[in-house]
Structure formats: C-alpha cells, structure tokens
mmCIF file of C-alpha atoms in Angstrom:
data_model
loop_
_atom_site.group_PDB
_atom_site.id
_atom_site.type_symbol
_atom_site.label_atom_id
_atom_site.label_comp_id
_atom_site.label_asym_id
_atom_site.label_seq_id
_atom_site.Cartn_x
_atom_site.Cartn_y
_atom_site.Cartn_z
ATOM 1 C CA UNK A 1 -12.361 39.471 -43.941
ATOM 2 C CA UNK A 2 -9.542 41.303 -45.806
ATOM 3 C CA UNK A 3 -6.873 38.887 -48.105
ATOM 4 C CA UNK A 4 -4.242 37.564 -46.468
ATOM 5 C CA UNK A 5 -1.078 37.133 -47.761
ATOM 6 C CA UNK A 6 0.779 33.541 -47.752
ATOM 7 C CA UNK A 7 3.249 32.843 -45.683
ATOM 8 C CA UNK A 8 6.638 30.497 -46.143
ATOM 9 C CA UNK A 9 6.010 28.778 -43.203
ATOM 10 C CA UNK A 10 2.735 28.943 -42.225
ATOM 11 C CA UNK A 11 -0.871 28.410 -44.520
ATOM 12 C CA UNK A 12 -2.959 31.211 -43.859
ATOM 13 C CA UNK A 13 -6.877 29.873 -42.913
ATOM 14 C CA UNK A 14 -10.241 31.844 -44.402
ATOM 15 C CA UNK A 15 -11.098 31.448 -40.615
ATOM 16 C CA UNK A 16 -10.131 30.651 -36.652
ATOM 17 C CA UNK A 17 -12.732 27.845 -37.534
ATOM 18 C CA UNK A 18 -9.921 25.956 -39.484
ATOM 19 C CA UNK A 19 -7.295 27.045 -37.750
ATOM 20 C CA UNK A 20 -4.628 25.831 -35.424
ATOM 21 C CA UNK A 21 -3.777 29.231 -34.173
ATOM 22 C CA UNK A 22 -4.612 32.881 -34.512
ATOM 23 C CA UNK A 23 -1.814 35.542 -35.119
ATOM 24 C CA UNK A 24 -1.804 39.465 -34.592
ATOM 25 C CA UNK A 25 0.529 39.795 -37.822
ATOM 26 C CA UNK A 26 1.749 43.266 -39.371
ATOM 27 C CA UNK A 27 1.267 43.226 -43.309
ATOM 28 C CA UNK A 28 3.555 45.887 -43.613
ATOM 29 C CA UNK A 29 5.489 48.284 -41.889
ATOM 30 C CA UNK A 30 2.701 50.835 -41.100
ATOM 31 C CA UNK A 31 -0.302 50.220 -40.416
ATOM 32 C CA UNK A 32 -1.490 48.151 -37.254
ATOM 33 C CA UNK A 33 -1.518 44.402 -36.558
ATOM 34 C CA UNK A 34 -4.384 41.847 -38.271
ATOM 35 C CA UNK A 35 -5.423 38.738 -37.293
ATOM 36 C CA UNK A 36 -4.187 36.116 -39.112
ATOM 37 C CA UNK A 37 -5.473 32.784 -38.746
ATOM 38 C CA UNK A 38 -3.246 29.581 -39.702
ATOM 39 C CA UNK A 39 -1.769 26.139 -39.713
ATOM 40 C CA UNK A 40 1.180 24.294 -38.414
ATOM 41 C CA UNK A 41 3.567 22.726 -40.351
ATOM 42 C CA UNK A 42 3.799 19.035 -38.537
ATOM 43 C CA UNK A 43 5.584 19.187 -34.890
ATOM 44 C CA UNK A 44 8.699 18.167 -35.132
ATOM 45 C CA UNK A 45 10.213 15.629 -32.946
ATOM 46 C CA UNK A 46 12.068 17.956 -30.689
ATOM 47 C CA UNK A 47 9.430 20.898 -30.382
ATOM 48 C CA UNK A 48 6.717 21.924 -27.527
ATOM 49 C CA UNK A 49 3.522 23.878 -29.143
ATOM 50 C CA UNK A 50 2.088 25.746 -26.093
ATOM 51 C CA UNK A 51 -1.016 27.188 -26.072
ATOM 52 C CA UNK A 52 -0.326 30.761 -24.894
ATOM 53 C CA UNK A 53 -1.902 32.195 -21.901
ATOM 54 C CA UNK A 54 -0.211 35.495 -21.272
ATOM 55 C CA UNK A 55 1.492 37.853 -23.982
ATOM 56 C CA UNK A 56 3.937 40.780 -23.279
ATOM 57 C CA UNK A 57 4.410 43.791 -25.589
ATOM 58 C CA UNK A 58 8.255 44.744 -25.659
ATOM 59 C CA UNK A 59 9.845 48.923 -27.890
ATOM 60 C CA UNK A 60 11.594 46.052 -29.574
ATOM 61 C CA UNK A 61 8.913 44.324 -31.140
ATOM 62 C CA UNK A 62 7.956 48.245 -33.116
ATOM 63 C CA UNK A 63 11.385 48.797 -33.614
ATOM 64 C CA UNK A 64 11.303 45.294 -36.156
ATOM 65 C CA UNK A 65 7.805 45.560 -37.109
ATOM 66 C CA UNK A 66 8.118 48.603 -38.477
ATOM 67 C CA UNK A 67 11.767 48.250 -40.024
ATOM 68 C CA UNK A 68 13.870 50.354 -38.141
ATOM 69 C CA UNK A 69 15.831 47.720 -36.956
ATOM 70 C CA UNK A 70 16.188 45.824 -40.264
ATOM 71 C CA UNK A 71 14.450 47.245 -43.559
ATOM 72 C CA UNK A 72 14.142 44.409 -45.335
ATOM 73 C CA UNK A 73 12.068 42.299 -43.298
ATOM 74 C CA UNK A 74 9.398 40.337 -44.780
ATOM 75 C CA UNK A 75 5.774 40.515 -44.093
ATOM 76 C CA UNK A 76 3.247 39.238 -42.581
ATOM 77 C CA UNK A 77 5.129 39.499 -39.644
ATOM 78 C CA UNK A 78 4.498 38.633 -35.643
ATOM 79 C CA UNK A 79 6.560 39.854 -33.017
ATOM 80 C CA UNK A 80 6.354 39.013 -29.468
ATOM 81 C CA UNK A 81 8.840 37.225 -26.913
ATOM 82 C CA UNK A 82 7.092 37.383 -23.465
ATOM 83 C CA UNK A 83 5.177 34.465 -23.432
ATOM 84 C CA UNK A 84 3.551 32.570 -20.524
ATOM 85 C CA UNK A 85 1.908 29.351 -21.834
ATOM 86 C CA UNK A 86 0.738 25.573 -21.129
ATOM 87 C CA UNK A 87 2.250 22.549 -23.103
ATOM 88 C CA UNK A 88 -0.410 21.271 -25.299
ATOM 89 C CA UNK A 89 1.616 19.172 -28.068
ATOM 90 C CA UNK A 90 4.764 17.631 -27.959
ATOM 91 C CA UNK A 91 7.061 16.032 -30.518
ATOM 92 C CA UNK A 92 7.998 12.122 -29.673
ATOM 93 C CA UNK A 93 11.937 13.000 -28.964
ATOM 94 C CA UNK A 94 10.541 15.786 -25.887
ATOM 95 C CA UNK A 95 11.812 14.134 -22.444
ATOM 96 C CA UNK A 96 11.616 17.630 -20.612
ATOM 97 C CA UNK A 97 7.638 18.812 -20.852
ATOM 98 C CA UNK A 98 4.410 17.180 -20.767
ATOM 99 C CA UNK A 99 1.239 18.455 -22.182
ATOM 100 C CA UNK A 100 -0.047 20.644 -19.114
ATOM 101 C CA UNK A 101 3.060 21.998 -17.731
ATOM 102 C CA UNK A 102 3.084 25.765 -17.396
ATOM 103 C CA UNK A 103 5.869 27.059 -19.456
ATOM 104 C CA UNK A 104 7.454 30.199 -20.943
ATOM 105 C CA UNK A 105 9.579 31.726 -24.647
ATOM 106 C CA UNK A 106 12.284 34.264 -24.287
ATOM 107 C CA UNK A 107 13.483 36.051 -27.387
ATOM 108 C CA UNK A 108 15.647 33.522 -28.393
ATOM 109 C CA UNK A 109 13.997 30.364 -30.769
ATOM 110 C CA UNK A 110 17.392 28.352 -30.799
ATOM 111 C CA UNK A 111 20.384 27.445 -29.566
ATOM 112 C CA UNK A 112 22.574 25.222 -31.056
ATOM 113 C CA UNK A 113 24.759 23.419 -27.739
ATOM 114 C CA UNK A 114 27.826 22.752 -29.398
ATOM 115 C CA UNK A 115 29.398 26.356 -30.981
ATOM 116 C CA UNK A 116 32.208 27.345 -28.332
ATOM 117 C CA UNK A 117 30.091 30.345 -26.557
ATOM 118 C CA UNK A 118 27.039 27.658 -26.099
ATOM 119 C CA UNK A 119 29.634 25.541 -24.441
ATOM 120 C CA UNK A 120 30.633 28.412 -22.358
ATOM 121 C CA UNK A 121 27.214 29.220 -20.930
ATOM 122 C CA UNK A 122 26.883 31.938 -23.413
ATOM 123 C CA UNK A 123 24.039 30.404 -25.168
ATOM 124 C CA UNK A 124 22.472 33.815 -26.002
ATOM 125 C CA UNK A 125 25.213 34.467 -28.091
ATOM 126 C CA UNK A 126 24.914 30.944 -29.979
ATOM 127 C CA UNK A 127 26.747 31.577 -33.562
ATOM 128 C CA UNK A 128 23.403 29.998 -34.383
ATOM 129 C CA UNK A 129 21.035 31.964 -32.433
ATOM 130 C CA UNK A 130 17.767 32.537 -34.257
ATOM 131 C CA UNK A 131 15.203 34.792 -32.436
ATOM 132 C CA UNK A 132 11.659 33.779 -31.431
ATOM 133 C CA UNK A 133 10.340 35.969 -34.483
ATOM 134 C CA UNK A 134 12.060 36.283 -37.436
ATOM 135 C CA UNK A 135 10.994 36.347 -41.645
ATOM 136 C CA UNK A 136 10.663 32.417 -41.099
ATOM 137 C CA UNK A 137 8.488 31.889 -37.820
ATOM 138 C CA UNK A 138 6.017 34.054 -35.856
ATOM 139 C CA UNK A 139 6.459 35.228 -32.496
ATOM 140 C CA UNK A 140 3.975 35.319 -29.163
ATOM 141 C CA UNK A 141 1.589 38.017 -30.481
ATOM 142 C CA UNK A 142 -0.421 35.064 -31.387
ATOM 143 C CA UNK A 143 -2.571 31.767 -29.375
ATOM 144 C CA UNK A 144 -0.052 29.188 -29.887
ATOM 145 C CA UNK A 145 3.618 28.674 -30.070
ATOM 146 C CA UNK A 146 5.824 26.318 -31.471
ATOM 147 C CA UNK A 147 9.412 26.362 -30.320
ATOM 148 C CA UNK A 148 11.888 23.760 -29.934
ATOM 149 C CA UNK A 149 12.542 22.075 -26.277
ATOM 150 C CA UNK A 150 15.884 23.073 -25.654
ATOM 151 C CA UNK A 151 14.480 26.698 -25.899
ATOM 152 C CA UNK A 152 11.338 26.212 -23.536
ATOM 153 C CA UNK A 153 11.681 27.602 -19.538
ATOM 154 C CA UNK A 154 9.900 26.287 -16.712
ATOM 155 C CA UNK A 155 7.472 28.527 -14.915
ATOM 156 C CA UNK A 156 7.533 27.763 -11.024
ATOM 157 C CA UNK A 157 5.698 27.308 -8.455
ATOM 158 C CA UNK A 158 4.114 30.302 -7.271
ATOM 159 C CA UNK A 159 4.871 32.666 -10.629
ATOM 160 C CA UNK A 160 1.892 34.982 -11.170
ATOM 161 C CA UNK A 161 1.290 34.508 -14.723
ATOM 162 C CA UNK A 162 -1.038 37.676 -15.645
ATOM 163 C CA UNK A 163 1.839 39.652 -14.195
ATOM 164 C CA UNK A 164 4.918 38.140 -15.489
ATOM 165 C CA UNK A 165 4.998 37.473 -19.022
ATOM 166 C CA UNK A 166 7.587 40.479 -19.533
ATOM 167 C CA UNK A 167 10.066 39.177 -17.473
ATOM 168 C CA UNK A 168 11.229 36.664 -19.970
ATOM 169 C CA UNK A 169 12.645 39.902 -22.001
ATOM 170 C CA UNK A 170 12.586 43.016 -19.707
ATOM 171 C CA UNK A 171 13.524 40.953 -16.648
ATOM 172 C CA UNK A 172 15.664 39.157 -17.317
ATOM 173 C CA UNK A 173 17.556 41.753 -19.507
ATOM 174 C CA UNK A 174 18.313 43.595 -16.190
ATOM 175 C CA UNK A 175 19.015 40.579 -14.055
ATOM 176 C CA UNK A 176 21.522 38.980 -15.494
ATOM 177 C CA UNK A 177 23.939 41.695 -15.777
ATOM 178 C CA UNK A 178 22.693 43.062 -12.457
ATOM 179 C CA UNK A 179 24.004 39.370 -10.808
ATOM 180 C CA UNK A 180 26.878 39.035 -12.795
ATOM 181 C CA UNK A 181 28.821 42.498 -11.426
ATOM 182 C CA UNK A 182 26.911 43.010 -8.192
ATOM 183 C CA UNK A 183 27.734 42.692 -4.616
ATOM 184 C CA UNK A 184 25.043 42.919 -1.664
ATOM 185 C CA UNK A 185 26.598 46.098 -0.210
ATOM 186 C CA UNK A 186 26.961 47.885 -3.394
ATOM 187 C CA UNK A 187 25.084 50.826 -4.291
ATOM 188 C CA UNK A 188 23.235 51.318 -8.101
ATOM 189 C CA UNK A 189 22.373 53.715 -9.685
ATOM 190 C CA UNK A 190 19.404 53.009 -12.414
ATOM 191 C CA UNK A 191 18.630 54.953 -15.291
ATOM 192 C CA UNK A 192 15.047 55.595 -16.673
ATOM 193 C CA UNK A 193 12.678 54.383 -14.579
ATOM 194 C CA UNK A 194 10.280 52.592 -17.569
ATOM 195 C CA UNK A 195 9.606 49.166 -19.009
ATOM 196 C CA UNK A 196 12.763 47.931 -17.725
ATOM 197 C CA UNK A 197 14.060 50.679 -15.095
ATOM 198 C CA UNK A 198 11.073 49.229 -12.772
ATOM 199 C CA UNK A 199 12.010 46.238 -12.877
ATOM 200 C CA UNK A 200 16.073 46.790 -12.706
ATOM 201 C CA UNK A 201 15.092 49.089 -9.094
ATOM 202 C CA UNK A 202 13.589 46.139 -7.902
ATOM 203 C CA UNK A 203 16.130 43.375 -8.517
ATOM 204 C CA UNK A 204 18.686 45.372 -7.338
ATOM 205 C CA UNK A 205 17.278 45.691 -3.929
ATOM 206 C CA UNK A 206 15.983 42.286 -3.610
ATOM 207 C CA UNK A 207 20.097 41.676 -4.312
ATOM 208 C CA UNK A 208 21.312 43.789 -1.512
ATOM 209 C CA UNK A 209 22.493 46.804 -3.024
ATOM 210 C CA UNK A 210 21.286 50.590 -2.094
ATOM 211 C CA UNK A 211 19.335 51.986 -4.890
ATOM 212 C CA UNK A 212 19.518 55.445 -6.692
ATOM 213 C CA UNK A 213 16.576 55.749 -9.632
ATOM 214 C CA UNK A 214 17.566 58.489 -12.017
ATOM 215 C CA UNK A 215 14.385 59.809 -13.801
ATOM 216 C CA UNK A 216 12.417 62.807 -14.887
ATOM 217 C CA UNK A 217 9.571 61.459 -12.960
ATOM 218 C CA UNK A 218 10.206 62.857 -9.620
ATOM 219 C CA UNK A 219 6.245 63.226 -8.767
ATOM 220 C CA UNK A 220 6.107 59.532 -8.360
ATOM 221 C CA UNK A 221 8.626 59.322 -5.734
ATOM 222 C CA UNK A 222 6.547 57.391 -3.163
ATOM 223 C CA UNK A 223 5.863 54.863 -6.605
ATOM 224 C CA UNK A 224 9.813 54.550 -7.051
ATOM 225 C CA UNK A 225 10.672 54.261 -3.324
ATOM 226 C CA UNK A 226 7.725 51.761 -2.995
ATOM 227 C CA UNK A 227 9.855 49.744 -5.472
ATOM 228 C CA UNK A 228 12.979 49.505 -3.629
ATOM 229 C CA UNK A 229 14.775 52.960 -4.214
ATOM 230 C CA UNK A 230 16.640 54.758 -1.390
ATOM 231 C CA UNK A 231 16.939 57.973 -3.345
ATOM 232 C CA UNK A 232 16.010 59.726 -6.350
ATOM 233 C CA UNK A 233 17.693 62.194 -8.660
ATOM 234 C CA UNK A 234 17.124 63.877 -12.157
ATOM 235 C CA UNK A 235 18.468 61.579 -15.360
ATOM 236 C CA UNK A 236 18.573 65.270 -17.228
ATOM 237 C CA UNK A 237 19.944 67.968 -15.363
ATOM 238 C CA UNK A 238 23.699 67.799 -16.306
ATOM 239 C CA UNK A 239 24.241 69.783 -12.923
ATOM 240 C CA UNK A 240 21.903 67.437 -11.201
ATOM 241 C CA UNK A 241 24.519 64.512 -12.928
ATOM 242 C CA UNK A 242 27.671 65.872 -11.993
ATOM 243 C CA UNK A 243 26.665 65.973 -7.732
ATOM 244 C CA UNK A 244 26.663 62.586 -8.518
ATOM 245 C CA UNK A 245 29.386 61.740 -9.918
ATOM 246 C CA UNK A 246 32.123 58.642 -9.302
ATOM 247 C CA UNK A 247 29.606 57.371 -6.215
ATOM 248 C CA UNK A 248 28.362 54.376 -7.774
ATOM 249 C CA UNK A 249 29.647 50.624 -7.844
ATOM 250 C CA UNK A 250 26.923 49.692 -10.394
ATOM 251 C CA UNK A 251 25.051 51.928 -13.162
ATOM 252 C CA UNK A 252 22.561 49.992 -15.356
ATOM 253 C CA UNK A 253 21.425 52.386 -18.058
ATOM 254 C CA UNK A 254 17.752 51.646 -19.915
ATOM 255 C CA UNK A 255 17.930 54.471 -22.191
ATOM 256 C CA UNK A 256 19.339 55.681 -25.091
ATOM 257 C CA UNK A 257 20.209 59.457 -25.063
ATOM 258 C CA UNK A 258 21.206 61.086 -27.882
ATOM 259 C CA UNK A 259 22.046 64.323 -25.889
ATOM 260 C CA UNK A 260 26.193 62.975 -25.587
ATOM 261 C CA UNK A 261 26.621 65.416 -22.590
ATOM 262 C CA UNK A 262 23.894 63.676 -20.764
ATOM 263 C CA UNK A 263 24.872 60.420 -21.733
ATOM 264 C CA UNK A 264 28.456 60.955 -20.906
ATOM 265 C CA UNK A 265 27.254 61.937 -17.542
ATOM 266 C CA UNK A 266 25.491 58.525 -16.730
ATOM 267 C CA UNK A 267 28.347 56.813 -17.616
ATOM 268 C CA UNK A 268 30.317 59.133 -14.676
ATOM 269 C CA UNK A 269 28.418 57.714 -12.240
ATOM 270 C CA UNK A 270 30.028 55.045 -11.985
ATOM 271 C CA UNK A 271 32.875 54.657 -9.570
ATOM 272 C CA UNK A 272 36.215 54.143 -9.950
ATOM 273 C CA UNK A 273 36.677 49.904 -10.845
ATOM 274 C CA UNK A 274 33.251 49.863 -11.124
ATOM 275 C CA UNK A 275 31.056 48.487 -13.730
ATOM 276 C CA UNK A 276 28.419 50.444 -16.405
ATOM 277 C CA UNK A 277 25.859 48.401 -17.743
ATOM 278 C CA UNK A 278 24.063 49.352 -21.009
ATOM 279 C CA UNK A 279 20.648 48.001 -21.805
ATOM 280 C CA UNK A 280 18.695 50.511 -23.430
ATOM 281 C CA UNK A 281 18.489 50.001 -27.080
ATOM 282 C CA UNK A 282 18.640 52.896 -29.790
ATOM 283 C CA UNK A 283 17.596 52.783 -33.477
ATOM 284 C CA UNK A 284 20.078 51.447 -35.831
ATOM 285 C CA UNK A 285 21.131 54.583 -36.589
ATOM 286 C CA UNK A 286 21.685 55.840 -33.269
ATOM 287 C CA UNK A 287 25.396 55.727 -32.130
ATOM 288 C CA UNK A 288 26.953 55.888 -28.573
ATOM 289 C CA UNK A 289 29.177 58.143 -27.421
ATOM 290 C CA UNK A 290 31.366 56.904 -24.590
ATOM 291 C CA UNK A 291 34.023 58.941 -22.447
ATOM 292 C CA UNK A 292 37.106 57.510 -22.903
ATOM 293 C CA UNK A 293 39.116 59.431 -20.412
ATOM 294 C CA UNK A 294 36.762 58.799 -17.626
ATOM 295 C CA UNK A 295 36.641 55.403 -18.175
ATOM 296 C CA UNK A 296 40.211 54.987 -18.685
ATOM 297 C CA UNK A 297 41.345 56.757 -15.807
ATOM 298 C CA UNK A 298 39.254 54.673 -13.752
ATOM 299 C CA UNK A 299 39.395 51.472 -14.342
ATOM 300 C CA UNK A 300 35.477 51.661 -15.484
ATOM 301 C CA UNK A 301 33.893 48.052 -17.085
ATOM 302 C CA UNK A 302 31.678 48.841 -19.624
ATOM 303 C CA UNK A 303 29.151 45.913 -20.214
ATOM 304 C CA UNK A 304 26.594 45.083 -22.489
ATOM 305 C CA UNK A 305 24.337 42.518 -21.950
ATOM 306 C CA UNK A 306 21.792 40.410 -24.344
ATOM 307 C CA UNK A 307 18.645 38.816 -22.713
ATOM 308 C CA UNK A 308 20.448 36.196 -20.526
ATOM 309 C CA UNK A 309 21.828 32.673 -20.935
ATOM 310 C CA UNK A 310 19.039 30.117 -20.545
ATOM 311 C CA UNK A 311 20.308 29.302 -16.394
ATOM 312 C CA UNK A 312 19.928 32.428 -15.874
ATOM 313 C CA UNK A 313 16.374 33.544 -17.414
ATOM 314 C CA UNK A 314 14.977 29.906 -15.577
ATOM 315 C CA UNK A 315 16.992 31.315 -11.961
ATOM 316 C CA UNK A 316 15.786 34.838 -12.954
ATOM 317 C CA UNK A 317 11.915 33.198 -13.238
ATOM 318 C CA UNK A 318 12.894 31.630 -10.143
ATOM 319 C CA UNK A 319 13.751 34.725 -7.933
ATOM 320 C CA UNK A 320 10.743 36.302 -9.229
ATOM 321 C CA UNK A 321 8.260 33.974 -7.561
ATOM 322 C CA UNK A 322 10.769 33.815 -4.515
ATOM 323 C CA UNK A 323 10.777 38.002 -4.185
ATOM 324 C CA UNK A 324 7.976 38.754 -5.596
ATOM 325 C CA UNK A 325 9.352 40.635 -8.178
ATOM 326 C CA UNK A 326 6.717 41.541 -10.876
ATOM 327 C CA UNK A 327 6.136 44.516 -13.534
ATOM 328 C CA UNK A 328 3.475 47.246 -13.605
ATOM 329 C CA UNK A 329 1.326 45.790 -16.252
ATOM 330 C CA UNK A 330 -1.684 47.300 -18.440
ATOM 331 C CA UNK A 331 -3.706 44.299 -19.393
ATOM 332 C CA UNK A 332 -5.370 44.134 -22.837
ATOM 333 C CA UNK A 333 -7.860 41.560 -24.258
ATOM 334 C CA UNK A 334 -6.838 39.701 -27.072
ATOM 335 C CA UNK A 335 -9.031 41.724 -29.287
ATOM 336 C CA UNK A 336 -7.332 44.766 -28.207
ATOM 337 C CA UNK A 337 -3.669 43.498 -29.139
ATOM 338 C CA UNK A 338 -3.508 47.193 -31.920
ATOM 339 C CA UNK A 339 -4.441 49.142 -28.603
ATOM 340 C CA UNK A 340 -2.010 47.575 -26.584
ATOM 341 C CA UNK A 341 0.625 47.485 -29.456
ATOM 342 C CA UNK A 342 -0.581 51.456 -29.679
ATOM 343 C CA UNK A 343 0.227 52.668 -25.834
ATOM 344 C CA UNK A 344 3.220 50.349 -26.408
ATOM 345 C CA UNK A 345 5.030 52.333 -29.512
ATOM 346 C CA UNK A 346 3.714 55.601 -28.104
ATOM 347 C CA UNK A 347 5.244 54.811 -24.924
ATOM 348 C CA UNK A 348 1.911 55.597 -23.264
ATOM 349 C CA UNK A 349 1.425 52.554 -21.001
ATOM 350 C CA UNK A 350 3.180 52.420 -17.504
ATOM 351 C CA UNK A 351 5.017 50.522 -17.861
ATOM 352 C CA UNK A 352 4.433 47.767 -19.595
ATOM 353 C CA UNK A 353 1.633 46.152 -21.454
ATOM 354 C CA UNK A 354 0.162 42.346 -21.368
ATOM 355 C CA UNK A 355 -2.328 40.951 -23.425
ATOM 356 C CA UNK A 356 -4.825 38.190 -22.173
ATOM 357 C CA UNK A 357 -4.295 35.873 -24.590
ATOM 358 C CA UNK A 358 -5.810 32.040 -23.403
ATOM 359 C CA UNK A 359 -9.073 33.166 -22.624
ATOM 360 C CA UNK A 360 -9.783 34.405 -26.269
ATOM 361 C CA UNK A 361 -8.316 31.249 -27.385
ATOM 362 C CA UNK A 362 -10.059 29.108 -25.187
ATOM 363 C CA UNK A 363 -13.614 31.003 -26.100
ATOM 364 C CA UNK A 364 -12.849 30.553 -29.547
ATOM 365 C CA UNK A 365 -12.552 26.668 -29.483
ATOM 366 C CA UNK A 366 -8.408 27.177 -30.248
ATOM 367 C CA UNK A 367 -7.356 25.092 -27.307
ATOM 368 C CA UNK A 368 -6.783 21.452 -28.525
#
C-alpha cells in the first residue's frame, strides 16, 4: 500500500483493519481517487456518524477535486454530497436520530440558525455555511459520515435508497426553484436533458405544468416523453430557439453554454413576467451573458438557486417517495468508485452514477 499523506482532521490508518472508515480521497489534482483508511476525531455532542449505504457522484465534485473551482485546495481530498445512510453513533446532546434510522447529507455540513438569512428560511445561504467537503472534513465518497444533527435529513417511508442518493444535490437543486415560481397550469421549458435535466422533466410534471425538454438528444424521445415531457425541441439550433420564443412561464436551464447566441436564446423562452431559472454551473472562469433588453422589456425574473433550504430538501425527499420520482442511475461497487468517478468527469454515464457503498463496508467488518 502506497504512503498516505496526514490529514488535519483525520489520522490516516496502515489498514481498513484499524480503521473507523475508508475514504476514496484524491492526493492531488490529477490522478484518480485512493483509498484512504482513517480515524475519527471523538463525536461530538451534537453530531450523527452514519454508516453510508448509498453514494452519488455529482460534475461538481471534479470541478473541486481537480481545482477548477478553487486552486488552492488542499489534499487528500473527498468529495461527495449524495449520501443515503443509517445512524450508527450519536453524540449525547442528539434528540432527533437514533442509531438505525435511515438518513441522508446534502452538500451543506452546517448551518448556523441564528445569521438573518437562517432566520429567514434561507439556511443554504447561512453566512456560516460550510459544505459537506471542504480542506477540513471529507465528504460521502467514503463508508462513514460524520455531520452535525441540525444538518442530517430524514429518509421516508417508501424512498428507494439504491436509486436516490442524487437527489439530495441534483434533486433537490431543481425542485426547489421549480416550487418556488411554478403554478400547476404553467408550461416549462427544461434545458439539457442530463444529470439534472431528468430529473427537473420529471418534477415539473408531477407539479402540474406541461413540459418542453430542450436537448440534442432527440433519438431518445420515447425516453424523455416516458419522463413526463409533452414535447421536444433542439437546445442548439438558434432557428430551432427562436420558434420558441416568449411561450414559456418557466425555463430551468442545467447547462452552461458558452455559445452567448445560444444562451441568449434559452433565456427568450421565457415569457413575458415569467421566471428563468439557472442551475447549470460553469467553470470559474466561465461568465454569463444575459440579454438585458429582453429581459427588461418583459418583466423576465431571473433566478438562481443553491441546493435548497433544509424544509425543502426533507419535502423534496418527501415527494420523491410520494411520485416516484427517481434518477437514471449507473451503479458501481465500492471498489469501482475511479470508474464511476471516470464516466462521471467524462460525462459518459446516463445520467448519473451511484456507488454501492454499505455492502463493501459491511464485508469489510466497517460497520460498528
């Protein structure tokens, strides 16, 4: 087994033998993820270690691991913020969870309840907010978890757990901006029908609302339909784009186009007063273009939207189970977390990728 290097937090292990958990961490910013056996600091009073069952693989997790978010990041590093998991320590303060319950991480580690925006129901954007990874504390590509209580979801009744492990990021990244603006007789239009395009077709017709998938995969129009789309049309053709034009109450955009033609002509789409939702993600170095006139003369909202506050990622989790709303998963062994991670930054896998996490653990005598 190669070296591994220390880290702050955590004391690396020769072996899984003499460990508390096992880690898929990234020693640098090429290169693909190791395992990394290691120790726990002690639990503190108000945190949950789960033992993770299910692991989803999120564009976000490359775009840190290999520093094009943030260059200076420190290795090792873990990623991951899907996680699907059972309580199997708590600290003495936890009132919430019990060792047992099935429970889930979002990107977000912490929140800190009194800031003004945490007050407001805006916990996402917590002043405070640390993410679930960070140069501190390893994320869910790894057996165990240790996150603080106020930061743990229930999983209900009913939740298909192999499946929905990605909904804690791509899910509920759609849904909550999707519920905020919608109305049950509106029509969408969705943009990019990947990772999180699936997923946004489906919420938006288990809402109510008549669906429009923009892509450049028209061969899998029985797929899309299948989904919940009504119609299809081309997310390229600038033609294509402008037939379309002003008949939408809702666009939610998943990509990032650097083509500012084409990306000016998602954002007409919208209709007048309505509302354009941005999700998709670019590089750091990647900078929108938006078209002021159009959206001026019409009255357009332009919204962002970050993950979702923690009521909404536990009603998104809900709604799931209720609707049966689930992504198209490739599942991986734990042993194949670098192929997974692979299809994942190559943007290979349809459409997203889970890794099978508890019964490696469990194998390996990891469970507690």
């Amino acid at each position: 087994m190669q070296q591994l290097p220390a880290h702050s937090v955590y004391l690396v292990q020769e072996s899984k033998e003499t460990a508390d958990a096992v880690a898929y961490a990234f020693l640098s910013n090429t290169g693909e993820p190791v395992q990394y056996p290691y120790k726990y600091p002690k639990i503190a009073d108000d945190d949950v270690r789960i033992r993770i069952l299910f692991t989803g693989l999120c564009h976000s997790d490359c775009l840190h691991s290999r520093g094009l978010w943030d260059p200076y990041i420190k290795y090792p590093s873990c990623p991951g913020h899907e996680v699907v998991g059972e309580v199997e320590k708590v600290g003495t303060g936890v009132t919430k969870f019990k060792v047992g319950d099935k429970v889930g991480c979002n990107p977000q580690r912490w929140m800190c309840q009194t800031c003004e925006l945490c007050k407001k129901g805006d916990n996402q954007l917590c002043s405070q907010n640390i993410g679930l990874y960070d140069d501190n504390n390893f994320g869910g590509y790894s057996t165990h978890i240790q996150v603080a209580e106020r930061m743990v979801f229930r999983i209900p009744d009913g939740f298909n757990d192999a499946l929905g492990s990605p909904l804690l990021c791509a899910g509920v990244t759609v849904f909550a901006p999707l519920k905020r603006y919608y109305k049950p007789n509106y029509s969408c239009a969705v943009i990019g029908i990947g990772g999180l395009g699936h997923l946004a077709v489906q919420y938006a017709a288990k809402l109510g609302m008549t669906v429009t998938a923009f892509t450049t995969s028209k061969n899998r129009e029985q797929e899309i339909k299948k989904l919940g789309a009504s119609n299809l049309s081309s997310s390229i053709d600038v033609e294509s784009l402008k037939a379309e034009q002003g008949k939408y109450d809702i666009v939610i955009n998943t990509l990032y186009i650097e083509n500012e033609e084409v990306f000016k002509s998602h954002q007409r789409l919208t209709a007048p007063t309505g509302t354009y939702i941005q999700v998709g993600a670019p590089p750091s170095k990647v900078n929108f273009k938006l078209d002021h006139a159009y959206i001026i003369l019409n009255q357009i909202r332009v919204a962002g939207s970050l993950i979702g506050n923690y009521d909404e990622t536990q009603e998104m989790l809900e709604f799931s189970a209720q609707n049966n709303v689930y992504p198209i998963v490739e599942t991986f062994e734990f042993e194949e977390f670098p192929k997974a991670f692979d299809r994942m930054e190559k943007a290979q896998a349809k459409f997203r990728c889970v890794v099978n996490v508890g019964k490696w653990a469990q194998a390996n005598g990891l469970w507690k």
